[in-house]
Structure formats: structure tokens, C-alpha cells
Amino acid sequence: MEARHESESLSPPQIAAIRRSMTSGRMALTRRSLLRAGGAGAIAVGGLGALGGCGIPPAGRTDANNASDDHSDEEKKVNFSNWSEYMDISEDKKRHPTLDEFQRRTGIAVKYTEDINDNVEFFGKIKPQLAAGQSIGRDLICVTDWLAARMIRLGWMQKLDSANLPHAYANLAEGFRTPDWDPGRSYSYPWTGIPAVIAYNKKATGGRKVTSITQLLEDPKLKGRVGMLTEMRDTVGLTLLDMGKRPEDVTADDYDAALARIQKAVDRGQIRRFTGGEYTGDLGQGDLAACVAWAGDLVQLQLDKPQVEFAVPDAGFMTSTDNLLVPNKARHKKNAERLIDYYYEPKNAAKVAAFINYQCPVDGVRDELAKIDKDLAENPLIIPDEEMTAKSHAFRSLSSEEETAFEEKFTKLTGA
């Protein structure tokens, strides 16, 4: 693969979007800590002033020298970096049972590190080595789709060997197989899906269901009690779907039309505020009657707040992904591939899904998850049925120029 010769330094609007996401968006909180913290508090991250230095230097050709000299056969180990609380864990909080089982089965020791707090901060750690063609000391990493796309495009990730991934190849759910940034999943496999749907507090709505973006933006009975997300792709993507447009094919004119529609709702006082994950507290208390929400939050929120319900709009919902990739110069590529494949065995995937509660990308997991928790196995936010799966959409990959323009407009809209 040859990387594009381009500079992808972050523009001011992109930096503003990252600041917004760090302080209130999906990057601001660890995957399961929000509800345990009562809906408030952001993670500590490196100084935001350093963001200006997160630009990517011009990328030259990626040649064979950037691939691994694989030592998997003689070194039975693999180094895996992941997000906090994104793996099953024992009751005493000291072990990860599935990782222990992988080591017993294969003899491969896993050094598992929860050192990814947000995509940009993590990228800042590994960018200098990747750009210089050096090892980052990790064989497997987990990052969100937009960053995975960028690093693949720059030639900094290794193409996976399908011979080492028989379960992953066979069991990857259809809806995750062909992202536009990695068609056929040559470089990545999803760890989880992250659906964005509608949530509402049925006490706050007087028992009325809220099932469409049209209701959020236009229903006078919800005025001043609606929340939309600070994540541009989710908020605008859902609005586009409600307008009969596909986020996979969004044009600049489509985007502007969606923003204009949201702006009208802002001007009328329909939208209370744009939020990140902190919406859970307001939704549970009824301060927000309805909002756009992330599925993993809702599965957990409903345990304590049964008055909170969700709806998948008939027009469709948005899905993003966190993804497993093998960086250039990884010392144990084959071992990393074996670990990816292990988590595509339904029994192992079920154990992770039961803990993290995000959408599982593994076909055949339902029966195994039912052995652990029947309610989780029947929850469409974790295992969507065919009807829901057909409604899943993803925002298309944006060029650096498009992302700058889109984020600048969205920042003005949200007032961030």
C-alpha cells in the first residue's frame, strides 16, 4: 500500500471539535465509567494546548521496510493496548478471564494495557514513531473508525493475514464487512459497534413515545427538553436520514440542508443543549425528555432508570466502530492476529459483550450470550435483529478539507 503524499495537520475547526469531544463527547469518558460516576466528570487528558502539535507530517511511501520482522514463533507474547473497562474482568478486578483463557490455550502471554483514554491523546503518543517507521511497542491497538481510516490511509498499519483469521473472516457480521475506509477489512476488525439512536424518558413525555428526529426537532410538546449530541457525525447523520438522505453519500449541499434544519430547532428553543455522554443524568432525571443517545449508555442506564426507553427511527440510525489494528513494525503480528481471531469465536465474544454492553460485531453470539444473561441476548442494542441491522448507516469518510469545513459549520451551530 502506498500512502498519500499529504499533510494532515489538524485545522482550527478540527481542534475545536476534538476539544468539544474531549470535554463532553464520546472521547471524554471511559467506555463504562460515566454511569458509575453519576453522569458527570471527564477524564484527565494531556494539555489541550498540545493538540496543535497533533498534525500528521507529510507521508512518504510505505514500503516493505515498514512491515514486521515477525517474532511470533519464538516469542510467545503479544502487547495489546485498549480503552479502559473495554474487556471482561473478574469479580476481584484482578484478572481478565478471556485473556487468561487465551494464554492457557495458546501459550501466548498477553501484556494488556488500558492506555487509550481518547483517540487524539493516544495518537499523539504513537505518531512520532509511526511517522519515522519505528515500532510503537504494541502489536495490537483499538481506535475509533475515523482514526483507523487515517492511519491506514497513511500506510502506518499492516495488512492482516486472512490465514490467521478463520473465525474473524467467517463470523464478522455483514453490516461491518465493508466500511469505505477499509473495504473487505484488509487492515482492521471491529471490536465493537457504537449505535446512536433516540432515547426518551416516558415519565417526562407523559407516556408518549419519541421515535423520530422530526419529533425531536419539531414537536412543540418537547420544546426546551431535547438533547442532541456534540458528535457531528451522529447528530447530522441522523438528521440526514430523517430527511431521506444517506450519510454514506452526503454532499456539501445535503450537509448544509441538515444543519439548516437543526438551526431552526435551535432558534425556536426546541433544543435544550448539545451534549456528550453527560446526557444520561439529565435523561434519567427527566430534565431531558428525549435526546440522541449511544446504545452502550442506554443498556446500563435502564438498569437503574426503567423509565428510560429507546427507539430506532424508521429512517435509520448511525453506527461507528472501535477497531483492532496491527501497527507497522509490530514484533508479534501473527500472535496479534490469533488474538483477534480468538475474540471472533462466539463464546469469547459473548463474554466481552456481557461486560461492555456495546453492539457485538460477531455473528452467532446470541446463544452464547444467552447462557450468561438472557436479557442481554435479547437486547437489540447489543445484538440487533435483521430489521434493525437493515437500518444501520455510517457517515462516509471525509477528506481533510471536508472535515475542516463540516466541523467549522457544526461548531458555529452548537456554539461550542
XYZ file of C-alpha atoms in Angstrom:
416
model
C 0.000 0.000 0.000
C 1.324 3.425 -0.854
C 0.489 6.275 1.452
C -0.744 9.554 0.033
C 1.752 12.417 -0.036
C -0.176 14.906 2.040
C -0.097 16.891 5.207
C -2.968 16.219 7.554
C -2.297 18.780 10.247
C -5.391 19.455 12.289
C -7.196 22.635 11.327
C -8.650 25.021 13.933
C -12.185 23.636 13.418
C -10.910 20.084 13.828
C -9.094 21.051 17.019
C -12.284 22.717 18.263
C -14.190 19.508 17.557
C -11.593 17.481 19.448
C -11.739 19.862 22.411
C -15.513 19.520 22.387
C -15.286 15.746 22.234
C -12.684 15.587 24.993
C -14.734 17.684 27.387
C -18.231 16.448 26.615
C -18.228 13.980 23.749
C -17.643 10.280 23.322
C -13.904 10.680 23.857
C -14.391 12.451 27.171
C -15.217 9.424 29.292
C -14.075 5.865 29.512
C -16.443 3.381 27.970
C -18.219 2.372 31.218
C -17.205 4.951 33.813
C -19.842 7.562 33.056
C -22.809 5.948 34.762
C -20.716 4.816 37.700
C -19.723 8.460 38.184
C -23.337 9.569 38.217
C -23.270 11.248 34.828
C -20.518 13.782 35.458
C -16.802 14.189 35.224
C -14.356 13.941 32.363
C -11.141 12.004 32.200
C -7.842 13.700 32.713
C -6.071 14.146 29.426
C -2.854 15.753 28.340
C -2.843 19.518 27.951
C -5.195 20.648 25.254
C -2.603 23.143 24.178
C -0.629 20.228 22.781
C -3.357 19.490 20.256
C -1.910 21.948 17.819
C 1.062 19.633 17.564
C -1.040 16.608 16.671
C -0.804 17.204 12.960
C 0.463 14.404 10.781
C 3.648 15.127 8.850
C 3.712 14.585 5.095
C 3.628 10.855 4.486
C 6.070 9.283 2.113
C 5.885 5.878 0.521
C 5.224 2.962 2.846
C 7.464 0.143 1.699
C 8.299 -3.334 2.862
C 10.710 -1.963 5.455
C 7.751 -0.801 7.483
C 6.309 -4.284 7.878
C 7.159 -6.540 10.791
C 10.031 -8.887 11.200
C 7.610 -11.233 12.928
C 8.979 -12.971 16.006
C 5.721 -14.656 16.972
C 7.008 -18.199 16.651
C 9.935 -17.797 19.010
C 8.426 -15.145 21.305
C 5.093 -16.297 22.705
C 3.751 -12.875 23.620
C 1.551 -10.061 22.337
C 1.223 -6.445 23.504
C -2.360 -5.138 23.334
C -3.442 -1.533 24.026
C -7.139 -0.893 24.623
C -9.601 1.544 26.223
C -10.342 1.413 29.941
C -13.083 -1.015 31.012
C -13.414 -2.390 27.485
C -12.691 -6.014 28.438
C -14.333 -8.607 30.664
C -12.929 -8.635 34.185
C -13.113 -10.927 37.207
C -15.124 -10.026 40.294
C -11.956 -9.228 42.231
C -10.934 -6.816 39.421
C -7.540 -8.503 39.125
C -7.924 -10.703 36.045
C -9.372 -10.678 32.548
C -10.802 -14.189 32.197
C -10.864 -14.338 28.405
C -7.265 -13.184 28.157
C -6.270 -15.810 30.728
C -8.021 -18.488 28.677
C -6.265 -17.324 25.501
C -2.906 -17.727 27.209
C -3.801 -21.193 28.522
C -4.928 -22.318 25.091
C -2.117 -20.876 23.003
C 0.802 -20.375 25.365
C 0.894 -16.734 24.224
C 1.227 -14.262 27.090
C -0.801 -11.069 26.660
C 0.519 -7.800 28.034
C -2.787 -5.944 28.243
C -2.622 -2.191 28.808
C -5.572 0.175 29.205
C -3.685 3.225 27.991
C -6.134 4.634 25.446
C -8.117 7.451 27.045
C -9.070 9.147 23.815
C -8.081 8.805 20.181
C -6.190 12.083 19.840
C -4.164 11.720 23.012
C -3.197 8.153 22.067
C -2.360 9.192 18.527
C -0.093 11.882 19.912
C 1.855 9.172 21.757
C 2.401 6.898 18.777
C 2.565 9.330 15.844
C 6.298 10.169 16.008
C 7.358 6.526 15.893
C 4.859 5.599 13.175
C 5.920 8.539 11.025
C 9.565 7.561 11.471
C 8.911 3.905 10.584
C 9.675 2.733 14.113
C 7.985 0.287 16.455
C 5.467 1.731 18.916
C 5.955 -1.225 21.274
C 2.447 -2.525 20.644
C 1.253 -5.409 18.491
C -2.472 -4.630 18.646
C -4.364 -1.377 19.193
C -8.037 -0.380 19.343
C -9.078 3.004 17.912
C -12.232 4.603 16.535
C -13.021 4.375 12.839
C -12.008 7.901 11.787
C -8.519 7.469 13.274
C -8.213 3.923 11.946
C -9.055 5.264 8.499
C -6.432 7.986 8.731
C -3.632 5.652 9.828
C -4.495 3.066 7.186
C -4.517 5.791 4.537
C -1.091 6.941 5.659
C 0.275 3.413 5.381
C 1.038 3.031 9.075
C -0.974 -0.158 9.715
C -0.222 -3.672 8.458
C -2.399 -5.703 6.156
C -3.780 -8.703 8.037
C -3.174 -12.319 7.011
C -6.558 -13.965 6.498
C -4.994 -17.391 7.044
C -4.650 -16.480 10.724
C -8.215 -15.175 10.979
C -10.599 -18.022 10.076
C -13.170 -17.224 12.769
C -12.995 -13.491 12.170
C -13.478 -13.937 8.443
C -16.409 -16.316 8.919
C -18.148 -14.626 11.839
C -17.848 -10.908 11.117
C -21.407 -9.582 10.936
C -22.444 -8.477 7.466
C -23.051 -4.872 8.427
C -19.407 -4.398 9.443
C -17.704 -6.000 6.440
C -17.297 -3.136 4.007
C -16.533 0.254 5.572
C -15.492 2.706 2.883
C -12.179 3.303 4.655
C -11.223 -0.417 4.736
C -13.265 -2.378 2.184
C -13.200 -6.081 2.933
C -11.497 -5.437 6.282
C -7.982 -5.914 4.952
C -6.405 -3.946 7.803
C -8.918 -3.957 10.652
C -11.597 -5.860 12.521
C -14.208 -4.142 14.717
C -14.045 -4.607 18.474
C -17.483 -3.062 18.992
C -20.169 -1.129 17.200
C -21.403 2.156 18.706
C -25.001 2.829 17.628
C -26.587 6.277 18.026
C -30.363 6.073 18.482
C -33.184 8.042 20.147
C -33.808 7.804 23.886
C -36.665 9.257 25.901
C -37.923 9.381 29.466
C -41.508 8.157 29.308
C -42.389 9.919 32.566
C -41.145 13.215 31.134
C -43.066 12.676 27.891
C -46.271 11.721 29.691
C -46.052 8.208 28.361
C -45.678 9.323 24.729
C -43.133 7.569 22.561
C -40.461 9.529 20.709
C -39.402 7.643 17.621
C -38.107 10.131 15.044
C -35.736 13.033 14.598
C -38.711 15.009 13.309
C -40.252 14.770 16.784
C -37.020 15.858 18.433
C -36.677 18.876 16.161
C -40.317 19.908 15.727
C -42.680 18.526 18.380
C -43.831 21.530 20.465
C -44.563 19.260 23.438
C -40.825 18.573 23.695
C -39.740 22.198 23.347
C -36.778 23.054 25.526
C -36.308 19.463 26.661
C -34.428 17.957 23.701
C -30.762 16.998 23.608
C -28.571 16.443 20.558
C -25.012 15.115 20.571
C -21.850 17.148 20.145
C -20.545 14.394 17.866
C -21.130 15.805 14.404
C -21.424 12.528 12.529
C -24.136 11.193 14.835
C -26.289 14.329 15.082
C -26.041 15.329 11.440
C -26.155 11.734 10.232
C -29.457 11.050 11.986
C -30.880 14.302 10.651
C -29.839 13.394 7.116
C -31.546 10.023 7.433
C -34.724 11.712 8.640
C -34.564 13.886 5.518
C -34.303 10.856 3.253
C -30.562 11.330 2.628
C -27.825 8.718 3.043
C -24.869 9.733 5.253
C -22.793 7.319 3.178
C -23.276 9.643 0.194
C -23.561 13.034 1.877
C -22.770 16.065 -0.283
C -21.904 19.561 0.884
C -25.409 20.701 -0.071
C -27.004 17.821 1.868
C -24.896 18.700 4.876
C -25.850 22.367 4.748
C -29.535 21.460 4.469
C -29.321 19.242 7.546
C -27.561 21.972 9.521
C -30.201 24.495 8.476
C -32.906 22.206 9.794
C -31.149 21.770 13.136
C -30.520 25.533 13.291
C -34.253 26.204 13.015
C -34.820 23.974 16.032
C -32.106 25.846 17.936
C -33.644 29.218 17.028
C -37.085 28.092 18.220
C -35.684 26.932 21.561
C -36.573 23.325 20.773
C -33.106 22.028 21.680
C -32.084 22.466 25.306
C -28.425 21.816 24.589
C -25.867 19.783 22.690
C -24.212 17.228 24.944
C -21.743 14.412 25.152
C -22.214 11.455 27.442
C -23.429 13.627 30.319
C -26.923 13.473 28.832
C -27.504 10.296 30.848
C -28.000 12.180 34.102
C -30.438 14.674 32.573
C -32.329 11.934 30.749
C -32.649 9.747 33.820
C -33.942 12.655 35.902
C -36.329 13.872 33.203
C -34.626 17.234 32.645
C -34.276 15.998 29.085
C -37.456 14.424 27.806
C -35.741 12.985 24.730
C -32.346 13.025 23.065
C -29.917 11.336 20.720
C -28.036 8.696 22.725
C -25.375 5.984 22.469
C -26.547 2.404 22.840
C -23.951 1.286 25.390
C -25.041 4.037 27.775
C -28.682 3.064 27.476
C -28.178 -0.625 28.260
C -26.628 0.356 31.571
C -28.871 3.347 32.298
C -32.020 1.250 32.002
C -30.849 -0.976 34.850
C -31.461 1.878 37.299
C -33.857 4.029 35.284
C -36.542 1.788 33.751
C -38.474 4.891 32.693
C -35.843 5.433 30.002
C -36.685 3.794 26.705
C -35.106 3.893 23.268
C -36.310 3.933 19.695
C -34.658 3.082 16.411
C -36.024 5.565 13.881
C -37.731 4.078 10.847
C -35.390 6.256 8.766
C -32.362 4.502 10.265
C -29.658 5.013 12.887
C -25.941 5.801 12.893
C -23.185 3.327 13.767
C -19.486 3.945 14.293
C -16.892 1.388 15.387
C -13.840 0.883 17.537
C -11.373 -1.274 15.635
C -8.435 -3.644 16.139
C -5.337 -2.974 14.031
C -1.717 -4.145 13.872
C 0.779 -1.251 13.566
C 3.822 -1.284 11.348
C 6.886 -2.810 12.983
C 4.773 -4.836 15.397
C 7.048 -7.593 16.664
C 4.316 -10.221 17.117
C 1.938 -9.783 14.192
C 0.797 -13.399 13.941
C 0.145 -13.559 17.670
C -1.928 -10.386 17.388
C -3.932 -11.911 14.554
C -4.542 -15.028 16.623
C -5.845 -12.833 19.445
C -8.197 -11.002 17.056
C -9.443 -14.336 15.779
C -9.960 -15.639 19.327
C -12.411 -12.826 20.031
C -14.402 -13.751 16.955
C -15.261 -17.111 18.457
C -18.837 -16.540 19.687
C -18.188 -17.886 23.189
C -15.389 -15.396 23.788
C -17.204 -12.529 22.089
C -20.213 -13.152 24.339
C -18.126 -12.751 27.492
C -16.881 -9.367 26.332
C -20.338 -8.231 25.181
C -21.831 -9.178 28.532
C -19.421 -6.822 30.249
C -19.178 -3.803 27.951
C -22.776 -3.831 26.571
C -21.937 -2.317 23.181
C -23.031 -3.778 19.859
C -21.253 -7.056 19.211
C -19.905 -7.436 15.646
C -19.727 -11.237 15.850
C -22.338 -13.426 14.173
C -23.521 -16.424 16.200
C -23.019 -14.777 19.583
C -26.663 -14.741 20.684
C -26.853 -18.322 22.022
C -23.594 -17.935 23.921
C -24.673 -14.612 25.415
C -27.995 -16.153 26.492
C -26.057 -18.615 28.651
C -24.650 -15.620 30.519
C -27.664 -13.279 30.525
C -30.867 -13.914 28.562
C -31.930 -10.272 28.734
C -28.686 -9.086 27.157
C -29.011 -11.712 24.425
C -32.415 -10.298 23.504
C -31.342 -6.662 23.648
C -31.192 -5.270 20.087
C -28.716 -2.602 21.174
C -26.180 -5.402 21.706
C -27.351 -7.895 19.085
C -29.531 -6.163 16.507
C -32.121 -8.260 14.713
C -32.337 -8.278 10.918
C -34.832 -5.426 10.831
C -32.626 -3.184 12.944
C -29.459 -4.193 11.119
C -31.020 -3.090 7.848
C -31.396 0.421 9.304
C -27.726 0.875 10.217
C -25.768 3.628 8.454
C -22.282 5.094 8.696
C -21.067 8.579 7.851
C -18.793 8.435 4.847
C -15.081 9.131 5.177
C -14.265 12.810 4.774
C -11.201 14.365 3.236
C -9.193 16.652 5.487
C -10.650 19.647 3.650
C -14.218 18.393 4.032
C -13.763 17.640 7.697
C -12.443 21.146 8.305
C -15.407 22.728 6.535
C -18.012 20.451 8.109
C -16.674 20.827 11.646
C -16.384 24.605 11.329
C -20.071 24.866 10.435
C -21.119 22.425 13.130
C -19.118 24.300 15.769
C -20.960 27.504 14.883
C -24.282 25.690 15.135
C -23.615 24.171 18.558
C -21.958 27.261 19.959
C -19.020 25.185 21.150
